Tab-separated table of C-alpha atoms and ligand atoms in Angstrom:
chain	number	residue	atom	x	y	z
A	16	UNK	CA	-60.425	-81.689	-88.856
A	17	UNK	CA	-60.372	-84.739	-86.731
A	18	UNK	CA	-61.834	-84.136	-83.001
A	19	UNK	CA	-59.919	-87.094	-80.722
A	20	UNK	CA	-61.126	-86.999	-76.999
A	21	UNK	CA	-60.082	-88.746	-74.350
A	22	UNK	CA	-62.442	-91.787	-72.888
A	23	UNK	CA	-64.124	-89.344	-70.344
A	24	UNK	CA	-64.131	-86.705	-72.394
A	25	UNK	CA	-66.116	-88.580	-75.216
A	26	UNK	CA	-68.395	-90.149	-72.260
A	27	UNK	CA	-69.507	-86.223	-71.552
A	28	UNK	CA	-70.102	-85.309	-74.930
A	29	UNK	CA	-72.241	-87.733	-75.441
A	30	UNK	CA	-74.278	-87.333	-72.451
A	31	UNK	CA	-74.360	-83.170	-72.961
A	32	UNK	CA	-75.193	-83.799	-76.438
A	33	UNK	CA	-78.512	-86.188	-76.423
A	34	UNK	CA	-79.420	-84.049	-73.011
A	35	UNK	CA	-79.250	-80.948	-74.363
A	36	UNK	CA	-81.684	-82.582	-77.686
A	37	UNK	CA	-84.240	-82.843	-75.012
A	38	UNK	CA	-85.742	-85.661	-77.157
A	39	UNK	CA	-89.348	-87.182	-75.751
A	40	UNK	CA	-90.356	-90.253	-76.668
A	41	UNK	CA	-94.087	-90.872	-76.506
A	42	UNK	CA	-95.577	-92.795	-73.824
A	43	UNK	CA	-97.389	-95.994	-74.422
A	44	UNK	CA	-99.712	-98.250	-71.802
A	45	UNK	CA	-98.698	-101.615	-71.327
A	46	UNK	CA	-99.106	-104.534	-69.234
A	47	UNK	CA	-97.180	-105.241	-66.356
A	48	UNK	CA	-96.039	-108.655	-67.713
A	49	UNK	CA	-94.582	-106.837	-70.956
A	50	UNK	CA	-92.663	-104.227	-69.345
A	51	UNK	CA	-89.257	-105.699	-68.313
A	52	UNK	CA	-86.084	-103.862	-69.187
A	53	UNK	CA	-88.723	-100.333	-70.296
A	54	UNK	CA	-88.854	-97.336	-68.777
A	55	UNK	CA	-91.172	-95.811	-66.385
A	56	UNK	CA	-93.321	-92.620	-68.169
A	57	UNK	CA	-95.175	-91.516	-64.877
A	58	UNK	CA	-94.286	-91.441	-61.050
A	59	UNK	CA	-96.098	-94.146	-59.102
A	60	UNK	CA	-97.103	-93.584	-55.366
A	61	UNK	CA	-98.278	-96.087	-52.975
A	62	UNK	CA	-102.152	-97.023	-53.225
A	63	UNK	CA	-102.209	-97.725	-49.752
A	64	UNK	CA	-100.166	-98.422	-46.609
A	65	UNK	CA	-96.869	-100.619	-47.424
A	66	UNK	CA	-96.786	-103.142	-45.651
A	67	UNK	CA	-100.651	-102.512	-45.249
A	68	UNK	CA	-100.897	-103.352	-41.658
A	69	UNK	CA	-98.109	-104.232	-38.936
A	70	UNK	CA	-96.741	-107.493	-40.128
A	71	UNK	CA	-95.546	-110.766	-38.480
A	72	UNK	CA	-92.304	-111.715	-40.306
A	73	UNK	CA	-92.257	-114.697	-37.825
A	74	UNK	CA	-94.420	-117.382	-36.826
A	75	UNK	CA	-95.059	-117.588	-33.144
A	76	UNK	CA	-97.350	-115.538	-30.644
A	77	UNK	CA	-98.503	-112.163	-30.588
A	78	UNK	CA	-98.382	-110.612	-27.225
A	79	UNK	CA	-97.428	-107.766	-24.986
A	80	UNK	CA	-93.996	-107.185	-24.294
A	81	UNK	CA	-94.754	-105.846	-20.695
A	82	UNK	CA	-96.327	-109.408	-19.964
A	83	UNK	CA	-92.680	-110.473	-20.528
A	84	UNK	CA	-90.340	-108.896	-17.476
A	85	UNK	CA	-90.306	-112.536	-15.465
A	86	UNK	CA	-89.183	-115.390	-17.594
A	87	UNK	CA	-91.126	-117.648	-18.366
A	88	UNK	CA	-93.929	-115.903	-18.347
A	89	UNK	CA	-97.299	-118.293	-18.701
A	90	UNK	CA	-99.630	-116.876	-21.527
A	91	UNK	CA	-103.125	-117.709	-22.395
A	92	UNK	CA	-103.602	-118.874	-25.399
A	93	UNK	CA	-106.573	-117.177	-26.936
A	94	UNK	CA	-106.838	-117.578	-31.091
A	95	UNK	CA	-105.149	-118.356	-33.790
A	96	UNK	CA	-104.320	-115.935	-36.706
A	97	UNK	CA	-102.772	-117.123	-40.051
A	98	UNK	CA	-101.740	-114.945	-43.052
A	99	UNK	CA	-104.969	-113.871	-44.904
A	100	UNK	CA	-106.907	-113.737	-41.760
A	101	UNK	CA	-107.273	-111.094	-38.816
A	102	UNK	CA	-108.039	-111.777	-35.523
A	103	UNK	CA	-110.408	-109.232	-34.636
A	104	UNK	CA	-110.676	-109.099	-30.350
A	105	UNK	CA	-107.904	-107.419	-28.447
A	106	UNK	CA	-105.224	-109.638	-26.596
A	107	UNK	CA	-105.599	-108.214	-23.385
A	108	UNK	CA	-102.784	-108.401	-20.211
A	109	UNK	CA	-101.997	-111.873	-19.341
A	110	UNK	CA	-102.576	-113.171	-23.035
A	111	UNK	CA	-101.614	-114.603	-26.336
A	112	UNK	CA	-102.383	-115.104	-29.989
A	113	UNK	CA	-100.583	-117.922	-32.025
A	114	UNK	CA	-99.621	-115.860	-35.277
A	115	UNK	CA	-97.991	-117.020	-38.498
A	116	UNK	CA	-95.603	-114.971	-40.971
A	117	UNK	CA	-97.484	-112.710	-42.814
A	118	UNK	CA	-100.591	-112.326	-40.627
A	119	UNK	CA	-101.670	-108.545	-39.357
A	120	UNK	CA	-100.900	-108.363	-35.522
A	121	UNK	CA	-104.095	-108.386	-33.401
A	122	UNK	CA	-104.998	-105.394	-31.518
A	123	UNK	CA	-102.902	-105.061	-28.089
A	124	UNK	CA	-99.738	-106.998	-29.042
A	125	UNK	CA	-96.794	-105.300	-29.709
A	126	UNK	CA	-94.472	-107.579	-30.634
A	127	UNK	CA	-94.359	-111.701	-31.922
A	128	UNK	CA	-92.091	-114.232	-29.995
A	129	UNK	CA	-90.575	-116.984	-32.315
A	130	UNK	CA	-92.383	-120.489	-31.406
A	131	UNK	CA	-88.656	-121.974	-31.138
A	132	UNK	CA	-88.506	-119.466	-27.991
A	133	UNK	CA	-91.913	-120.801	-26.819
A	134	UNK	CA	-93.456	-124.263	-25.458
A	135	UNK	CA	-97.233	-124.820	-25.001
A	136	UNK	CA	-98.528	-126.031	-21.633
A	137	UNK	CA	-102.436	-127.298	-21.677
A	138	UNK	CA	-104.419	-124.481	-23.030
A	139	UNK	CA	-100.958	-121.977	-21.965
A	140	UNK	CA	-98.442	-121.152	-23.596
A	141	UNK	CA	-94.595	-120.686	-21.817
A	142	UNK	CA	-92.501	-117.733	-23.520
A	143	UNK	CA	-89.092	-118.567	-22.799
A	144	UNK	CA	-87.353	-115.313	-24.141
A	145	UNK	CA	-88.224	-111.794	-24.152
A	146	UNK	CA	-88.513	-109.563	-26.885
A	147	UNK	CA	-88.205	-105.667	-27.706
A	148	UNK	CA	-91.628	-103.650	-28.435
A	149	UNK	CA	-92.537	-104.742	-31.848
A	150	UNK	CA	-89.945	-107.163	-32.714
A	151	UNK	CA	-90.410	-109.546	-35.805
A	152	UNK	CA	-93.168	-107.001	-36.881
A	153	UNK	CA	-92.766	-104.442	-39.671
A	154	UNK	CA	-95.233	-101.847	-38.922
A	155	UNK	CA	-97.815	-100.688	-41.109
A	156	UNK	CA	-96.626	-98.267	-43.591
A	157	UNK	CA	-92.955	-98.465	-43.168
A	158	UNK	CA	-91.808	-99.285	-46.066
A	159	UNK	CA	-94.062	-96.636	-47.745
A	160	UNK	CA	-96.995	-94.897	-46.544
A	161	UNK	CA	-100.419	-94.337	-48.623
A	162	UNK	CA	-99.196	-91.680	-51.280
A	163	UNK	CA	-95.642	-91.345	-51.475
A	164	UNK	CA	-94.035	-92.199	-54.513
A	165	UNK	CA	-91.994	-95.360	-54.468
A	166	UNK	CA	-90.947	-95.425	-58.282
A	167	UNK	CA	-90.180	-91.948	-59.778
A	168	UNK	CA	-90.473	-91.726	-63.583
A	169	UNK	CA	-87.582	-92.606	-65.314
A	170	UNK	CA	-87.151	-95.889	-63.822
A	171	UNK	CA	-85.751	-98.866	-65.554
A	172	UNK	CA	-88.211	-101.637	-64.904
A	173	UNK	CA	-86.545	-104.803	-63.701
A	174	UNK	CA	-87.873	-107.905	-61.653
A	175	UNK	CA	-87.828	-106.008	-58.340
A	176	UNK	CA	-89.748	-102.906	-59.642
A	177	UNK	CA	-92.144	-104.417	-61.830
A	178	UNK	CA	-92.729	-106.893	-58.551
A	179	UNK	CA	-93.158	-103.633	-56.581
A	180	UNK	CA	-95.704	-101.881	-59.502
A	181	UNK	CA	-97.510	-105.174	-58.812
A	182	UNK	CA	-97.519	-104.375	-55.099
A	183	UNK	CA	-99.714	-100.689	-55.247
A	184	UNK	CA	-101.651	-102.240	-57.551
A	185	UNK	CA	-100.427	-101.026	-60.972
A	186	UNK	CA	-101.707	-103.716	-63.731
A	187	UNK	CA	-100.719	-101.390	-66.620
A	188	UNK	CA	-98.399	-98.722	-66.647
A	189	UNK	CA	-97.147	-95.535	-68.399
A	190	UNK	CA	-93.556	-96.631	-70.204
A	191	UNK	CA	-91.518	-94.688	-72.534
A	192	UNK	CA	-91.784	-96.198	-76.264
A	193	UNK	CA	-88.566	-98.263	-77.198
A	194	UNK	CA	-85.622	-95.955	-78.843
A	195	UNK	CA	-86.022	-97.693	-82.232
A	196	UNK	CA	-82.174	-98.351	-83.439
A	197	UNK	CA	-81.550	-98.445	-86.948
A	198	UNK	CA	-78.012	-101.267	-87.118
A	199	UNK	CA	-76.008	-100.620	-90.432
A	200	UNK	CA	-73.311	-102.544	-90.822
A	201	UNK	CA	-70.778	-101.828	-93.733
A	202	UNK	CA	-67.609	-103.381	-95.490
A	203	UNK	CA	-67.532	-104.699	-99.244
A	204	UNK	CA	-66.279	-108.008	-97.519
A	205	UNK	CA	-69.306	-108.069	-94.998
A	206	UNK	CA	-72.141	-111.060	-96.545
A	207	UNK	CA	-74.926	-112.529	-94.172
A	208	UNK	CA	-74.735	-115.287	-91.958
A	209	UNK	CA	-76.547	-117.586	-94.028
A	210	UNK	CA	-74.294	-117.226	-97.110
A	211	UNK	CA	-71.589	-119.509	-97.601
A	212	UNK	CA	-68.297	-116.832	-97.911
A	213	UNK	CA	-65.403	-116.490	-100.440
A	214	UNK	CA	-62.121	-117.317	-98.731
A	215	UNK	CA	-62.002	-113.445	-98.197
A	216	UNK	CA	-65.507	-112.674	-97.174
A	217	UNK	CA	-66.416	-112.141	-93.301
A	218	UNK	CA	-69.565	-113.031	-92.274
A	219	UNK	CA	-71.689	-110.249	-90.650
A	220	UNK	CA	-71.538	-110.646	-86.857
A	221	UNK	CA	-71.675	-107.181	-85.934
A	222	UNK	CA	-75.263	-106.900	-86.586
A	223	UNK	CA	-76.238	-109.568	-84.585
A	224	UNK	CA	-74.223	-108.613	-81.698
A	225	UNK	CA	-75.452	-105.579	-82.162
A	226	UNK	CA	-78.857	-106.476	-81.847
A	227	UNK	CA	-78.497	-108.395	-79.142
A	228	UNK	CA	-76.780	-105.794	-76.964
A	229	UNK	CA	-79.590	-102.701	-77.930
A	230	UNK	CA	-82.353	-105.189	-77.039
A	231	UNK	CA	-80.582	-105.451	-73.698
A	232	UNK	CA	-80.070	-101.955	-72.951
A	233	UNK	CA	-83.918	-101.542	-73.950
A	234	UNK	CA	-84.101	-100.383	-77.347
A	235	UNK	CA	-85.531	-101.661	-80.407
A	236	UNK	CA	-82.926	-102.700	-82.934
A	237	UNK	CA	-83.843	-102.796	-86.936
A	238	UNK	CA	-81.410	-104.691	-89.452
A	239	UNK	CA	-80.633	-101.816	-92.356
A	240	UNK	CA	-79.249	-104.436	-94.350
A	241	UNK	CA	-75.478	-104.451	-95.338
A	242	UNK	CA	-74.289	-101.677	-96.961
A	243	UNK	CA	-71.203	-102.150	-99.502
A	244	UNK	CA	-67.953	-99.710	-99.221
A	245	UNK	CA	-69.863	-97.221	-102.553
A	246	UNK	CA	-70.604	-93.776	-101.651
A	247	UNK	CA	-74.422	-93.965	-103.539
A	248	UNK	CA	-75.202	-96.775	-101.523
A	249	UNK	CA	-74.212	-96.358	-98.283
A	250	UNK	CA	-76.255	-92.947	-98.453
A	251	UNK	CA	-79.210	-94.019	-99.961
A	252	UNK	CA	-79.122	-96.990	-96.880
A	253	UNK	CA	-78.199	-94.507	-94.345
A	254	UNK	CA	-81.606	-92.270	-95.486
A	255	UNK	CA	-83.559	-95.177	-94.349
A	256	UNK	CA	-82.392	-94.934	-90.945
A	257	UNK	CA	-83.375	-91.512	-90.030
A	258	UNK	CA	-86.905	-91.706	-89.172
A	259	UNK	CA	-85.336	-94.006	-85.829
A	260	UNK	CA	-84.505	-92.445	-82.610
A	261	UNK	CA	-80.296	-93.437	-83.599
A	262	UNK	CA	-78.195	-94.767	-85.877
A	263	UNK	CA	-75.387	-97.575	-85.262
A	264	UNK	CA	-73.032	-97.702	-88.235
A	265	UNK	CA	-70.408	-100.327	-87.787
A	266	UNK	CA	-67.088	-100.500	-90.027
A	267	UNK	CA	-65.729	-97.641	-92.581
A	268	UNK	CA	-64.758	-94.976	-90.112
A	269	UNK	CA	-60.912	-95.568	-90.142
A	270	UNK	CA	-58.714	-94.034	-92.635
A	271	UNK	CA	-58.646	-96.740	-95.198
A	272	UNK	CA	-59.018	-95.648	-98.469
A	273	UNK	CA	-62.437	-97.356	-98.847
A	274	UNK	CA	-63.668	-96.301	-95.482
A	275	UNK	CA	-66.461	-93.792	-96.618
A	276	UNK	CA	-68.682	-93.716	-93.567
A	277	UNK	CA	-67.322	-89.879	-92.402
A	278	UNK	CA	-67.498	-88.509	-95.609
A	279	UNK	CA	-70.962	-89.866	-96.743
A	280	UNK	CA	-72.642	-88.661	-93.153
A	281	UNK	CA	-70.842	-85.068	-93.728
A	282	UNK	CA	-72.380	-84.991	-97.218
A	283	UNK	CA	-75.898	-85.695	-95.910
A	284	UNK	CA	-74.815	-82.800	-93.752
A	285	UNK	CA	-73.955	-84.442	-90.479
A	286	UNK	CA	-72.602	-82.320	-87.406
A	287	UNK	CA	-69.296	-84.577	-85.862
A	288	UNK	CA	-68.991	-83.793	-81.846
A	289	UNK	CA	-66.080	-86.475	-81.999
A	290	UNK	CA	-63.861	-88.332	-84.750
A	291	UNK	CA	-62.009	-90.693	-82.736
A	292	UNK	CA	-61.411	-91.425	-79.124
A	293	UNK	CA	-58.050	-92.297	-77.089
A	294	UNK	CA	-59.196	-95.812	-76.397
A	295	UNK	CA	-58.043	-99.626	-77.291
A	296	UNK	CA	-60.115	-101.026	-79.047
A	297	UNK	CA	-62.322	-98.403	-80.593
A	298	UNK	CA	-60.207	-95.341	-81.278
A	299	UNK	CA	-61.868	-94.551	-84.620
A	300	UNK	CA	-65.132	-94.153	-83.174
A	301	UNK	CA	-67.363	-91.440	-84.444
A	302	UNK	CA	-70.097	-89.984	-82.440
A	303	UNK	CA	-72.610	-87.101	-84.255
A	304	UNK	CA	-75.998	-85.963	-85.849
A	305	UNK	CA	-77.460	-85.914	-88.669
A	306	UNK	CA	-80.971	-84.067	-89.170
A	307	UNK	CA	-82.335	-84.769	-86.467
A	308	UNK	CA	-81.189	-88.255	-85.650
A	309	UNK	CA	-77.787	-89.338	-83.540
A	310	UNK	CA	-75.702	-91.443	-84.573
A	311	UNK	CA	-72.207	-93.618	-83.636
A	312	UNK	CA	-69.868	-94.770	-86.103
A	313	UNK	CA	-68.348	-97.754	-84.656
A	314	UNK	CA	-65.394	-99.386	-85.408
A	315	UNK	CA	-65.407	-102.483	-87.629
A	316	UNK	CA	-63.401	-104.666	-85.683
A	317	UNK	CA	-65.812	-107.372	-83.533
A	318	UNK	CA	-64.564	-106.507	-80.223
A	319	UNK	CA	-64.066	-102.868	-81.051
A	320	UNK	CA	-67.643	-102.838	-82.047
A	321	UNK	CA	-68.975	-104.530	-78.749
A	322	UNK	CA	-67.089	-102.179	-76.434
A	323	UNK	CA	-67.839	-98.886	-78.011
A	324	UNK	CA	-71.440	-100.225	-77.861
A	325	UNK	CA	-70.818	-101.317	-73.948
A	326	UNK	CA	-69.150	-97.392	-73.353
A	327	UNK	CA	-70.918	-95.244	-74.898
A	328	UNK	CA	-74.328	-96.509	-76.841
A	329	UNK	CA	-75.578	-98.329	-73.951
A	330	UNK	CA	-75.483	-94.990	-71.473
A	331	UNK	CA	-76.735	-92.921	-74.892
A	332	UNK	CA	-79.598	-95.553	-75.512
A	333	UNK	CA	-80.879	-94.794	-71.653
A	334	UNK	CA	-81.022	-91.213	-71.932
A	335	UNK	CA	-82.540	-91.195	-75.234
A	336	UNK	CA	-85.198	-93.858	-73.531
A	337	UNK	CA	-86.277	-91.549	-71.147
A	338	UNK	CA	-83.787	-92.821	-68.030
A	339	UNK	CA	-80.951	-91.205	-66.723
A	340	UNK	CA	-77.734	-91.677	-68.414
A	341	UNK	CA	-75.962	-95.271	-67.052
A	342	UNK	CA	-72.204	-94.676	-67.854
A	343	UNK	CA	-69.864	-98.040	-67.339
A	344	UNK	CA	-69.590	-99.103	-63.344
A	345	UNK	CA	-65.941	-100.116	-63.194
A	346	UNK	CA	-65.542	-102.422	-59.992
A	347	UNK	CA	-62.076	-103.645	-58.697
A	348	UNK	CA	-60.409	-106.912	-58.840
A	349	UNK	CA	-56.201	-107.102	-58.043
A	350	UNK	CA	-53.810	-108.107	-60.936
A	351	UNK	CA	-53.288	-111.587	-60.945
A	352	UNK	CA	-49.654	-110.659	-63.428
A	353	UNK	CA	-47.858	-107.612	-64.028
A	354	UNK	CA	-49.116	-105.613	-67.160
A	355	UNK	CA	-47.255	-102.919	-68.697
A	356	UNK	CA	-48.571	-100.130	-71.012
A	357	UNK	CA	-47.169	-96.855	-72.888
A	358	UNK	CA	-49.989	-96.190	-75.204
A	359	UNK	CA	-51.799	-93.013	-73.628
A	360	UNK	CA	-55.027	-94.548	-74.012
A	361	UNK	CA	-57.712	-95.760	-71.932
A	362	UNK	CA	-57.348	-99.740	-72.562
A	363	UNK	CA	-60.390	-102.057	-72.052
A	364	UNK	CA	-58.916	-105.776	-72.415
A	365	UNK	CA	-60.576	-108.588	-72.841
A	366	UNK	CA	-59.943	-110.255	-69.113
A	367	UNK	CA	-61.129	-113.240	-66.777
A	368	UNK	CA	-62.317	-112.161	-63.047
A	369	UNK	CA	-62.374	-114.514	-60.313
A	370	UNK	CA	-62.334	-115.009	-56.792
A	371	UNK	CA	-59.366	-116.622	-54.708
A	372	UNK	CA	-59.619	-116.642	-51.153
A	373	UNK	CA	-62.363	-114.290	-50.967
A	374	UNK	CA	-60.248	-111.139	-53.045
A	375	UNK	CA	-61.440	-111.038	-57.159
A	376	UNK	CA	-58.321	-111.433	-59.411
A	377	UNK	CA	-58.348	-110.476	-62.574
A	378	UNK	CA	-55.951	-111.816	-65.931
A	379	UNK	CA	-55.822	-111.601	-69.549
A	380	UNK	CA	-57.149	-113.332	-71.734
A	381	UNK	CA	-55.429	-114.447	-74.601
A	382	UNK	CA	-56.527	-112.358	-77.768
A	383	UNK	CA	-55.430	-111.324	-80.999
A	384	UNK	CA	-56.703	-108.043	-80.761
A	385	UNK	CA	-59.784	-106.188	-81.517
A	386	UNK	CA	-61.198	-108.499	-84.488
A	387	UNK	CA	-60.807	-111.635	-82.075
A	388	UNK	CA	-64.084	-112.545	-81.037
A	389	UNK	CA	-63.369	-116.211	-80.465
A	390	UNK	CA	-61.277	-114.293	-77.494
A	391	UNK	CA	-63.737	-112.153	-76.533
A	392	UNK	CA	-65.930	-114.966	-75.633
A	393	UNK	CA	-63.923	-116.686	-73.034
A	394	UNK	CA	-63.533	-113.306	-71.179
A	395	UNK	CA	-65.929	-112.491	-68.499
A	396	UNK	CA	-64.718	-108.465	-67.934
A	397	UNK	CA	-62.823	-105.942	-69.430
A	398	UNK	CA	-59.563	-104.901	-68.071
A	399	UNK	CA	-59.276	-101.180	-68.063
A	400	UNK	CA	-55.835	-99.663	-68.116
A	401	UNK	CA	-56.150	-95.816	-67.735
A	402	UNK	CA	-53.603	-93.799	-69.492
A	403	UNK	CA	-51.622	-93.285	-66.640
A	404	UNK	CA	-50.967	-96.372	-65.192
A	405	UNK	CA	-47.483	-97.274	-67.124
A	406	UNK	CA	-46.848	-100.062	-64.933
A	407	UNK	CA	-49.181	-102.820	-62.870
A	408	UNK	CA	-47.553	-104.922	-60.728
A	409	UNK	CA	-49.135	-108.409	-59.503
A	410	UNK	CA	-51.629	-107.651	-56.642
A	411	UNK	CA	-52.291	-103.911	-57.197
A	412	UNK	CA	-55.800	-103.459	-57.203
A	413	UNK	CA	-57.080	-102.287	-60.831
A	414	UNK	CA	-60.814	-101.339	-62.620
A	415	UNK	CA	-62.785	-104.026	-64.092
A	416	UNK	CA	-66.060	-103.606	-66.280
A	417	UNK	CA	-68.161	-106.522	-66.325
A	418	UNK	CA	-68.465	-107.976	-69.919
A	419	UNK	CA	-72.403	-107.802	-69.735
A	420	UNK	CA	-74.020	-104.652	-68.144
A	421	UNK	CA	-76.931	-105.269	-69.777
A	422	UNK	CA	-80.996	-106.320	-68.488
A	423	UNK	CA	-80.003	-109.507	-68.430
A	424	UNK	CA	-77.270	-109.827	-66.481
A	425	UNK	CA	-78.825	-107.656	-63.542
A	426	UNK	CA	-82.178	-109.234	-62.930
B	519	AMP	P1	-63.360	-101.412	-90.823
B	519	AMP	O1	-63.704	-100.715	-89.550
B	519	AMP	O2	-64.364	-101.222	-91.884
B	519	AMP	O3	-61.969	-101.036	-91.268
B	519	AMP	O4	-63.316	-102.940	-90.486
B	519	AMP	C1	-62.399	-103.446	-89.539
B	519	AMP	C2	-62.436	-104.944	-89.509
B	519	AMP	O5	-63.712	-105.349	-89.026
B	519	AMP	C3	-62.248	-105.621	-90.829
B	519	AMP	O6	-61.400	-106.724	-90.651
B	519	AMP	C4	-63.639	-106.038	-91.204
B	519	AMP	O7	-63.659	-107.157	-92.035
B	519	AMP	C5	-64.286	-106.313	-89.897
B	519	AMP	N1	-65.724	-106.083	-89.974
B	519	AMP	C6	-66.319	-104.974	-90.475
B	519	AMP	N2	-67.641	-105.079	-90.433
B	519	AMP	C7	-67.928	-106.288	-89.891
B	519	AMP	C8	-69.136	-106.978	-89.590
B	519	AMP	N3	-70.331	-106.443	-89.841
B	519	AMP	N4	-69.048	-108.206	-89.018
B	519	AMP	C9	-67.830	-108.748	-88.770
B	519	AMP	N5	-66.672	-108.142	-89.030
B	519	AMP	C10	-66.691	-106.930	-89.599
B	520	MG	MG1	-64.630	-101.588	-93.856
């Protein structure tokens, strides 16, 4: 029986599926400079006040706004407080406090003038605008106060949060291990990059692409080798994959003849929860378990492989990592030409995005289809066609996934 579901259909079975496993992964310390793109293992509250005390995000003068209701007003100047210092008197009625960004307001002030709105007169100072109560000051625990959790558990740690872990304090923190990903790719014409091919050999880019794109979505990829298109083989390689948290097979799951993949899986008695999805390029994907380990047969084809990765593995790999599931964000760019369709499927074509007169456009790029990744390198997005959109016309606003979702691209 072959199970073929439709794009969102396969997206939901994939999430139910590795939900409903309820996997854990165990939870390792590590520094805060070696956690970028891992995932957070333990909530983290504030360790004190954020900001810490009422902050001047200007330089200028503390002072009291009521001092302020004729303009000028005449100030006396009475201290000086940069960042890293405090200024421990009060400024009382009548007075000021030159204050730079980042310094604590002194006691009594309630708000900072900018020193463009200001001119010094002898020991006085003239304030030449008024200001609201506590303008250009971010009071003391706004942004968080003293034990409320700013990063819940689950967390994917980019620049900003790791910046923000630095912040309350956290040197070392509690991440989920790395989903180790076992890469497999098979085809009796596959040989590694560093052999010279026959005329009819392909060299083996999938792994490599592969690689690259788990190690951006946070998981730890391991090269099974290449496995050739002979049942004894390709089982015997798969076996060394399932001690890893999920299994990336790429090639042998169409209906060629020599494509083995299915049948070697169901022998090693694998549970299928789809055998193909309505979607160009990828339809013969394969999503299912085996013992106790997932796995996604992926298309062959270059480009087939790196979208099936982009659609489904990469949301799979977060939820198995201990984050919440991240399915594709489509944004939306207009057609730059008219596109027609009658295929049913959910298309995701290799495209250029740019901007014209401040509205993205989006085009084609030329490609030969789903083995073409010399196209698939000048694109920037995919163009996704849903099944029911027969007929674009030029300007009609349409979805666009960005080529690279991945930690790299968003930090
Ligand atoms: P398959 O899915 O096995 O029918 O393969 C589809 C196409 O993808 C064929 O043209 C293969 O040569 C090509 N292909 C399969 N595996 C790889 C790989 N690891 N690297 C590059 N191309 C591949
Ligand atoms: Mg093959």
């Amino acid at each position: 029986m072959t199970m073929v579901v439709t794009y969102e259909q396969a997206l939901s079975i994939v999430q139910e599926r590795i939900a409903a496993a309820n996997l854990r992964l165990p939870i390792e310390t590590v520094p805060l400079d070696q956690v970028r793109g891992r995932v957070l293992a333990e909530d983290v509250t504030a360790d004190r006040d954020l900001p810490p005390f009422h902050r001047a995000i200007r330089d200028g003068y503390a002072l009291r706004t009521a001092d302020l209701s004729i303009l000028p007003a005449v100030l006396r100047c009475v201290g000086e407080v940069p960042a890293g210092r405090s200024f421990e008197a009060e400024v009382g009625s009548g007075q000021c406090v030159s204050i730079m960004t980042g310094a604590p307001l002194p006691a009594g002030a309630d708000a900072v003038v900018m020193v463009e709105h200001t001119r010094p007169v002898d020991d006085h100072v003239e304030i030449q605008r008024s200001v609201r109560p506590w303008e250009n000051v971010v009071l003391q625990g706004s942004e968080a106060a003293l034990g409320t959790r700013i990063l819940p558990r689950g967390s994917r740690l980019q620049a900003a949060e790791i910046g923000l872990l630095a912040a309350v304090g956290k040197g070392t923190v509690a991440v989920c291990r790395q989903p180790r990903v076992a890469i497999l790719p098979t085809g009796d014409e596959v040989v590694p990059v560093e052999r010279r091919p026959q005329w009819f050999q392909i060299r083996n880019s999938n792994a490599v692409t592969l690689a690259a794109q788990v190690a951006s979505a946070g998981g730890a990829p391991a090269q099974l080798g290449i496995a050739p298109d002979r049942r004894d083989i390709l089982r015997e390689m798969i076996k060394q994959g399932l001690g890893s948290d999920l299994l990336l097979l790429s090639g042998g799951v169409s209906m060629g003849k020599f494509d083995l993949v299915e049948e070697v899986l169901a022998d090693l008695g694998a549970e299928f929860f789809f055998q193909g999805a309505a979607i160009r390029p990828g339809k013969p994907l394969v999503f299912g378990r085996v013992r106790d380990l997932f796995f996604f047969g992926l298309p062959g084809n270059p480009v087939s492989t790196f979208v099936t990765f982009e659609l489904f593995v990469r949301p799979a790999l977060a939820l198995l990592g201990g984050a919440e599931f991240e399915p594709p964000v489509f944004l939306r760019a207009r057609l730059a030409k008219p596109c027609r369709q009658k295929t049913g499927l959910t298309m995701f074509m290799p495209a250029r995005v740019w901007v014209q007169n401040g509205d993205p456009f989006v085009e084609l790029v030329g490609w030969q289809g789903s083995g073409d990744l010399v196209g698939i390198a000048v694109a920037n997005c995919f163009l996704v066609i849903h099944p029911d959109q027969i007929e674009l016309a030029a300007g009609d606003w349409v979805d666009v996934m960005p080529k690279g979702q991945g930690l790299g691209s968003r930090d």
